[in-house]
Amino acid sequence: MTVQELWDSGLLKQVNEGDDMEREITKLFCCDLLSIAMSKAPSGCAWVTVMGNMNTLAVASLADAACVIMAEDARLDPTALNKAKMQGITVMETELPIFDAALLIHQRLSAPENPL
């Protein structure tokens, strides 16, 4: 599944359309500790978190995440949203808990030919 396919799926609220919407999502990553995410988030992941500040975007960039998904009704603060726009980072939101959001996306990633 590409970032664009997830964006268009209707599963998540669209917040910021990034620069690389055709990027393939390789796996999911759930973590709210930025130091762990910095060292453990796999390149190309869809990172599900509740941390909505500029440091989250810095870590997403360093870890080469495909997109950031804000769970549990968490939102980027205004400074972070502006930074996401400047850096071309795709950000989406959901009211679902982190696990439920990740599971929903995982089921789509695991489905044959990712039917949306």
N, C-alpha and C. Protein backbone atom coordinates (compact mmCIF):
# COMPACT_ATOMS: atom_id res chain seq x y z
N MET A 1 0.84 -1.17 0.00
CA MET A 1 0.00 0.00 0.00
C MET A 1 0.90 1.24 0.00
N THR A 2 0.52 2.20 -0.81
CA THR A 2 1.26 3.45 -0.83
C THR A 2 0.66 4.43 0.18
N VAL A 3 1.40 5.48 0.46
CA VAL A 3 0.89 6.53 1.32
C VAL A 3 -0.38 7.13 0.69
N GLN A 4 -0.37 7.31 -0.62
CA GLN A 4 -1.54 7.86 -1.31
C GLN A 4 -2.76 6.96 -1.13
N GLU A 5 -2.58 5.65 -1.23
CA GLU A 5 -3.70 4.72 -1.05
C GLU A 5 -4.27 4.82 0.37
N LEU A 6 -3.38 4.93 1.35
CA LEU A 6 -3.86 5.10 2.73
C LEU A 6 -4.57 6.44 2.88
N TRP A 7 -4.01 7.48 2.30
CA TRP A 7 -4.58 8.83 2.32
C TRP A 7 -6.00 8.83 1.75
N ASP A 8 -6.18 8.12 0.64
CA ASP A 8 -7.46 8.09 -0.06
C ASP A 8 -8.45 7.07 0.50
N SER A 9 -8.01 6.23 1.42
CA SER A 9 -8.84 5.11 1.90
C SER A 9 -10.05 5.54 2.74
N GLY A 10 -10.01 6.73 3.31
CA GLY A 10 -11.09 7.17 4.18
C GLY A 10 -10.96 6.63 5.60
N LEU A 11 -9.90 5.88 5.88
CA LEU A 11 -9.69 5.34 7.23
C LEU A 11 -9.26 6.42 8.22
N LEU A 12 -8.58 7.42 7.70
CA LEU A 12 -7.96 8.44 8.56
C LEU A 12 -8.30 9.84 8.05
N LYS A 13 -8.26 10.80 8.97
CA LYS A 13 -8.45 12.20 8.59
C LYS A 13 -7.16 12.71 7.96
N GLN A 14 -7.29 13.40 6.88
CA GLN A 14 -6.14 13.96 6.18
C GLN A 14 -5.74 15.28 6.83
N VAL A 15 -4.47 15.40 7.19
CA VAL A 15 -3.98 16.61 7.85
C VAL A 15 -2.99 17.36 6.97
N ASN A 16 -1.96 16.67 6.51
CA ASN A 16 -0.96 17.31 5.65
C ASN A 16 -0.49 16.32 4.60
N GLU A 17 -0.69 16.69 3.35
CA GLU A 17 -0.23 15.86 2.24
C GLU A 17 1.24 16.13 2.01
N GLY A 18 2.04 15.09 2.13
CA GLY A 18 3.48 15.23 1.99
C GLY A 18 3.96 15.19 0.55
N ASP A 19 5.27 15.17 0.40
CA ASP A 19 5.90 15.22 -0.91
C ASP A 19 5.98 13.87 -1.62
N ASP A 20 5.92 12.76 -0.89
CA ASP A 20 6.16 11.45 -1.50
C ASP A 20 4.96 10.53 -1.29
N MET A 21 3.84 10.88 -1.90
CA MET A 21 2.60 10.14 -1.69
C MET A 21 2.61 8.78 -2.36
N GLU A 22 3.51 8.55 -3.31
CA GLU A 22 3.58 7.25 -3.99
C GLU A 22 4.53 6.28 -3.27
N ARG A 23 5.04 6.71 -2.14
CA ARG A 23 5.95 5.86 -1.37
C ARG A 23 5.22 4.65 -0.81
N GLU A 24 5.86 3.52 -0.88
CA GLU A 24 5.30 2.28 -0.35
C GLU A 24 5.45 2.26 1.17
N ILE A 25 4.38 1.91 1.87
CA ILE A 25 4.45 1.73 3.32
C ILE A 25 4.95 0.31 3.55
N THR A 26 6.07 0.18 4.22
CA THR A 26 6.70 -1.13 4.40
C THR A 26 6.17 -1.88 5.62
N LYS A 27 5.86 -1.15 6.67
CA LYS A 27 5.29 -1.75 7.88
C LYS A 27 4.79 -0.67 8.80
N LEU A 28 4.23 -1.08 9.90
CA LEU A 28 3.73 -0.14 10.90
C LEU A 28 4.71 -0.07 12.06
N PHE A 29 4.70 1.08 12.73
CA PHE A 29 5.53 1.25 13.91
C PHE A 29 4.73 2.06 14.91
N CYS A 30 4.63 1.57 16.13
CA CYS A 30 3.89 2.25 17.20
C CYS A 30 4.85 2.55 18.34
N CYS A 31 4.98 3.83 18.67
CA CYS A 31 5.87 4.20 19.77
C CYS A 31 5.66 5.67 20.10
N ASP A 32 5.70 6.00 21.38
CA ASP A 32 5.60 7.38 21.81
C ASP A 32 6.88 7.91 22.45
N LEU A 33 7.86 7.07 22.61
CA LEU A 33 9.16 7.51 23.12
C LEU A 33 10.04 7.87 21.93
N LEU A 34 10.33 9.15 21.78
CA LEU A 34 11.05 9.60 20.60
C LEU A 34 12.44 8.99 20.49
N SER A 35 13.11 8.78 21.60
CA SER A 35 14.45 8.18 21.53
C SER A 35 14.39 6.75 21.02
N ILE A 36 13.35 6.01 21.37
CA ILE A 36 13.18 4.65 20.86
C ILE A 36 12.82 4.71 19.38
N ALA A 37 11.88 5.58 19.03
CA ALA A 37 11.48 5.70 17.63
C ALA A 37 12.66 6.08 16.75
N MET A 38 13.53 6.94 17.24
CA MET A 38 14.68 7.37 16.46
C MET A 38 15.59 6.20 16.11
N SER A 39 15.71 5.25 17.01
CA SER A 39 16.63 4.13 16.77
C SER A 39 15.95 2.88 16.24
N LYS A 40 14.63 2.78 16.37
CA LYS A 40 13.95 1.52 16.02
C LYS A 40 12.95 1.62 14.88
N ALA A 41 12.46 2.80 14.55
CA ALA A 41 11.45 2.92 13.49
C ALA A 41 12.07 2.51 12.16
N PRO A 42 11.45 1.56 11.47
CA PRO A 42 12.01 1.12 10.18
C PRO A 42 11.73 2.14 9.07
N SER A 43 12.66 2.26 8.16
CA SER A 43 12.48 3.12 7.01
C SER A 43 11.21 2.71 6.26
N GLY A 44 10.43 3.69 5.86
CA GLY A 44 9.21 3.42 5.11
C GLY A 44 8.00 3.07 5.95
N CYS A 45 8.12 3.19 7.26
CA CYS A 45 7.00 2.81 8.13
C CYS A 45 5.93 3.88 8.16
N ALA A 46 4.74 3.45 8.54
CA ALA A 46 3.67 4.36 8.94
C ALA A 46 3.76 4.39 10.46
N TRP A 47 4.16 5.52 11.01
CA TRP A 47 4.42 5.65 12.44
C TRP A 47 3.15 6.15 13.13
N VAL A 48 2.63 5.34 14.04
CA VAL A 48 1.43 5.69 14.79
C VAL A 48 1.86 6.16 16.19
N THR A 49 1.45 7.37 16.55
CA THR A 49 1.89 7.97 17.81
C THR A 49 0.84 8.96 18.33
N VAL A 50 1.04 9.43 19.54
CA VAL A 50 0.22 10.52 20.07
C VAL A 50 1.06 11.77 20.32
N MET A 51 2.32 11.72 19.99
CA MET A 51 3.23 12.84 20.21
C MET A 51 3.10 13.82 19.05
N GLY A 52 2.56 15.01 19.31
CA GLY A 52 2.27 15.95 18.24
C GLY A 52 3.11 17.20 18.25
N ASN A 53 4.41 17.06 18.45
CA ASN A 53 5.25 18.26 18.47
C ASN A 53 6.33 18.20 17.39
N MET A 54 7.11 19.25 17.29
CA MET A 54 8.14 19.33 16.25
C MET A 54 9.17 18.21 16.36
N ASN A 55 9.45 17.76 17.57
CA ASN A 55 10.43 16.68 17.72
C ASN A 55 9.96 15.40 17.05
N THR A 56 8.65 15.17 17.04
CA THR A 56 8.10 14.00 16.35
C THR A 56 8.43 14.07 14.87
N LEU A 57 8.29 15.23 14.28
CA LEU A 57 8.58 15.38 12.86
C LEU A 57 10.07 15.23 12.58
N ALA A 58 10.90 15.71 13.47
CA ALA A 58 12.35 15.54 13.31
C ALA A 58 12.71 14.05 13.33
N VAL A 59 12.11 13.32 14.25
CA VAL A 59 12.37 11.88 14.34
C VAL A 59 11.82 11.17 13.11
N ALA A 60 10.64 11.54 12.66
CA ALA A 60 10.07 10.93 11.46
C ALA A 60 10.99 11.12 10.27
N SER A 61 11.56 12.29 10.16
CA SER A 61 12.49 12.58 9.08
C SER A 61 13.78 11.77 9.22
N LEU A 62 14.34 11.75 10.43
CA LEU A 62 15.57 10.98 10.67
C LEU A 62 15.37 9.49 10.43
N ALA A 63 14.22 8.98 10.85
CA ALA A 63 13.94 7.55 10.71
C ALA A 63 13.46 7.19 9.30
N ASP A 64 13.21 8.19 8.48
CA ASP A 64 12.74 7.98 7.12
C ASP A 64 11.37 7.31 7.09
N ALA A 65 10.49 7.74 8.00
CA ALA A 65 9.12 7.21 8.03
C ALA A 65 8.37 7.67 6.78
N ALA A 66 7.49 6.82 6.28
CA ALA A 66 6.69 7.17 5.11
C ALA A 66 5.61 8.19 5.46
N CYS A 67 5.07 8.08 6.67
CA CYS A 67 4.04 9.01 7.13
C CYS A 67 3.89 8.90 8.64
N VAL A 68 3.22 9.88 9.21
CA VAL A 68 2.94 9.91 10.64
C VAL A 68 1.43 9.88 10.82
N ILE A 69 0.98 9.03 11.74
CA ILE A 69 -0.45 8.94 12.04
C ILE A 69 -0.65 9.28 13.50
N MET A 70 -1.38 10.35 13.73
CA MET A 70 -1.68 10.79 15.08
C MET A 70 -2.92 10.03 15.55
N ALA A 71 -2.80 9.28 16.63
CA ALA A 71 -3.90 8.46 17.15
C ALA A 71 -4.52 9.10 18.38
N GLU A 72 -5.63 8.55 18.83
CA GLU A 72 -6.31 8.93 20.07
C GLU A 72 -6.69 10.41 20.10
N ASP A 73 -7.09 10.93 18.95
CA ASP A 73 -7.46 12.34 18.81
C ASP A 73 -6.33 13.32 19.10
N ALA A 74 -5.10 12.83 19.10
CA ALA A 74 -3.96 13.73 19.26
C ALA A 74 -3.80 14.55 17.99
N ARG A 75 -3.29 15.73 18.13
CA ARG A 75 -3.10 16.63 16.99
C ARG A 75 -1.69 17.21 17.03
N LEU A 76 -1.19 17.56 15.85
CA LEU A 76 0.05 18.32 15.81
C LEU A 76 -0.24 19.72 16.35
N ASP A 77 0.68 20.25 17.13
CA ASP A 77 0.52 21.64 17.54
C ASP A 77 0.77 22.52 16.31
N PRO A 78 0.35 23.79 16.34
CA PRO A 78 0.46 24.64 15.15
C PRO A 78 1.89 24.75 14.59
N THR A 79 2.86 24.83 15.46
CA THR A 79 4.25 24.91 15.00
C THR A 79 4.66 23.64 14.28
N ALA A 80 4.25 22.50 14.83
CA ALA A 80 4.58 21.22 14.21
C ALA A 80 3.87 21.06 12.87
N LEU A 81 2.62 21.49 12.79
CA LEU A 81 1.89 21.40 11.52
C LEU A 81 2.58 22.23 10.45
N ASN A 82 3.02 23.41 10.81
CA ASN A 82 3.75 24.25 9.86
C ASN A 82 5.04 23.56 9.42
N LYS A 83 5.72 22.91 10.35
CA LYS A 83 6.96 22.20 10.04
C LYS A 83 6.68 21.02 9.10
N ALA A 84 5.58 20.31 9.34
CA ALA A 84 5.21 19.19 8.45
C ALA A 84 5.00 19.70 7.03
N LYS A 85 4.36 20.86 6.90
CA LYS A 85 4.14 21.44 5.59
C LYS A 85 5.46 21.83 4.93
N MET A 86 6.35 22.43 5.70
CA MET A 86 7.64 22.86 5.17
C MET A 86 8.50 21.67 4.76
N GLN A 87 8.43 20.58 5.51
CA GLN A 87 9.28 19.42 5.24
C GLN A 87 8.62 18.38 4.34
N GLY A 88 7.36 18.59 3.99
CA GLY A 88 6.67 17.66 3.10
C GLY A 88 6.40 16.31 3.74
N ILE A 89 6.06 16.29 5.04
CA ILE A 89 5.79 15.06 5.76
C ILE A 89 4.28 14.82 5.78
N THR A 90 3.87 13.64 5.34
CA THR A 90 2.45 13.29 5.35
C THR A 90 2.00 12.98 6.77
N VAL A 91 0.92 13.62 7.20
CA VAL A 91 0.37 13.41 8.53
C VAL A 91 -1.13 13.15 8.41
N MET A 92 -1.59 12.13 9.13
CA MET A 92 -3.01 11.80 9.20
C MET A 92 -3.40 11.65 10.66
N GLU A 93 -4.71 11.69 10.94
CA GLU A 93 -5.21 11.60 12.31
C GLU A 93 -6.35 10.59 12.41
N THR A 94 -6.53 10.09 13.63
CA THR A 94 -7.68 9.24 13.93
C THR A 94 -8.01 9.36 15.41
N GLU A 95 -9.25 9.10 15.75
CA GLU A 95 -9.64 9.07 17.16
C GLU A 95 -9.37 7.69 17.77
N LEU A 96 -9.05 6.72 16.94
CA LEU A 96 -8.80 5.36 17.43
C LEU A 96 -7.58 5.30 18.34
N PRO A 97 -7.58 4.38 19.31
CA PRO A 97 -6.37 4.13 20.09
C PRO A 97 -5.23 3.66 19.16
N ILE A 98 -4.03 3.81 19.61
CA ILE A 98 -2.86 3.47 18.80
C ILE A 98 -2.95 2.04 18.27
N PHE A 99 -3.24 1.08 19.14
CA PHE A 99 -3.30 -0.32 18.71
C PHE A 99 -4.36 -0.52 17.65
N ASP A 100 -5.56 0.01 17.87
CA ASP A 100 -6.65 -0.17 16.92
C ASP A 100 -6.33 0.46 15.56
N ALA A 101 -5.74 1.64 15.58
CA ALA A 101 -5.37 2.30 14.33
C ALA A 101 -4.34 1.47 13.58
N ALA A 102 -3.33 1.00 14.30
CA ALA A 102 -2.29 0.18 13.67
C ALA A 102 -2.86 -1.13 13.14
N LEU A 103 -3.75 -1.75 13.89
CA LEU A 103 -4.35 -3.00 13.45
C LEU A 103 -5.17 -2.80 12.18
N LEU A 104 -5.94 -1.74 12.13
CA LEU A 104 -6.75 -1.45 10.95
C LEU A 104 -5.87 -1.28 9.71
N ILE A 105 -4.80 -0.55 9.85
CA ILE A 105 -3.88 -0.33 8.72
C ILE A 105 -3.14 -1.62 8.39
N HIS A 106 -2.74 -2.35 9.40
CA HIS A 106 -2.06 -3.64 9.18
C HIS A 106 -2.93 -4.59 8.37
N GLN A 107 -4.22 -4.64 8.68
CA GLN A 107 -5.13 -5.51 7.95
C GLN A 107 -5.17 -5.12 6.48
N ARG A 108 -5.13 -3.84 6.19
CA ARG A 108 -5.10 -3.38 4.80
C ARG A 108 -3.78 -3.72 4.12
N LEU A 109 -2.69 -3.55 4.87
CA LEU A 109 -1.38 -3.89 4.31
C LEU A 109 -1.26 -5.39 4.01
N SER A 110 -1.89 -6.19 4.82
CA SER A 110 -1.79 -7.65 4.70
C SER A 110 -2.78 -8.25 3.71
N ALA A 111 -3.77 -7.47 3.30
CA ALA A 111 -4.79 -7.99 2.40
C ALA A 111 -4.18 -8.21 1.00
N PRO A 112 -4.64 -9.25 0.31
CA PRO A 112 -4.14 -9.49 -1.05
C PRO A 112 -4.35 -8.27 -1.93
N GLU A 113 -3.28 -7.80 -2.52
CA GLU A 113 -3.29 -6.65 -3.42
C GLU A 113 -3.88 -5.41 -2.78
N ASN A 114 -3.93 -5.38 -1.45
CA ASN A 114 -4.37 -4.21 -0.68
C ASN A 114 -5.65 -3.56 -1.21
N PRO A 115 -6.75 -4.31 -1.31
CA PRO A 115 -7.97 -3.69 -1.81
C PRO A 115 -8.48 -2.63 -0.83
N LEU A 116 -8.74 -1.46 -1.34
CA LEU A 116 -9.25 -0.38 -0.49
C LEU A 116 -10.66 -0.12 -0.87
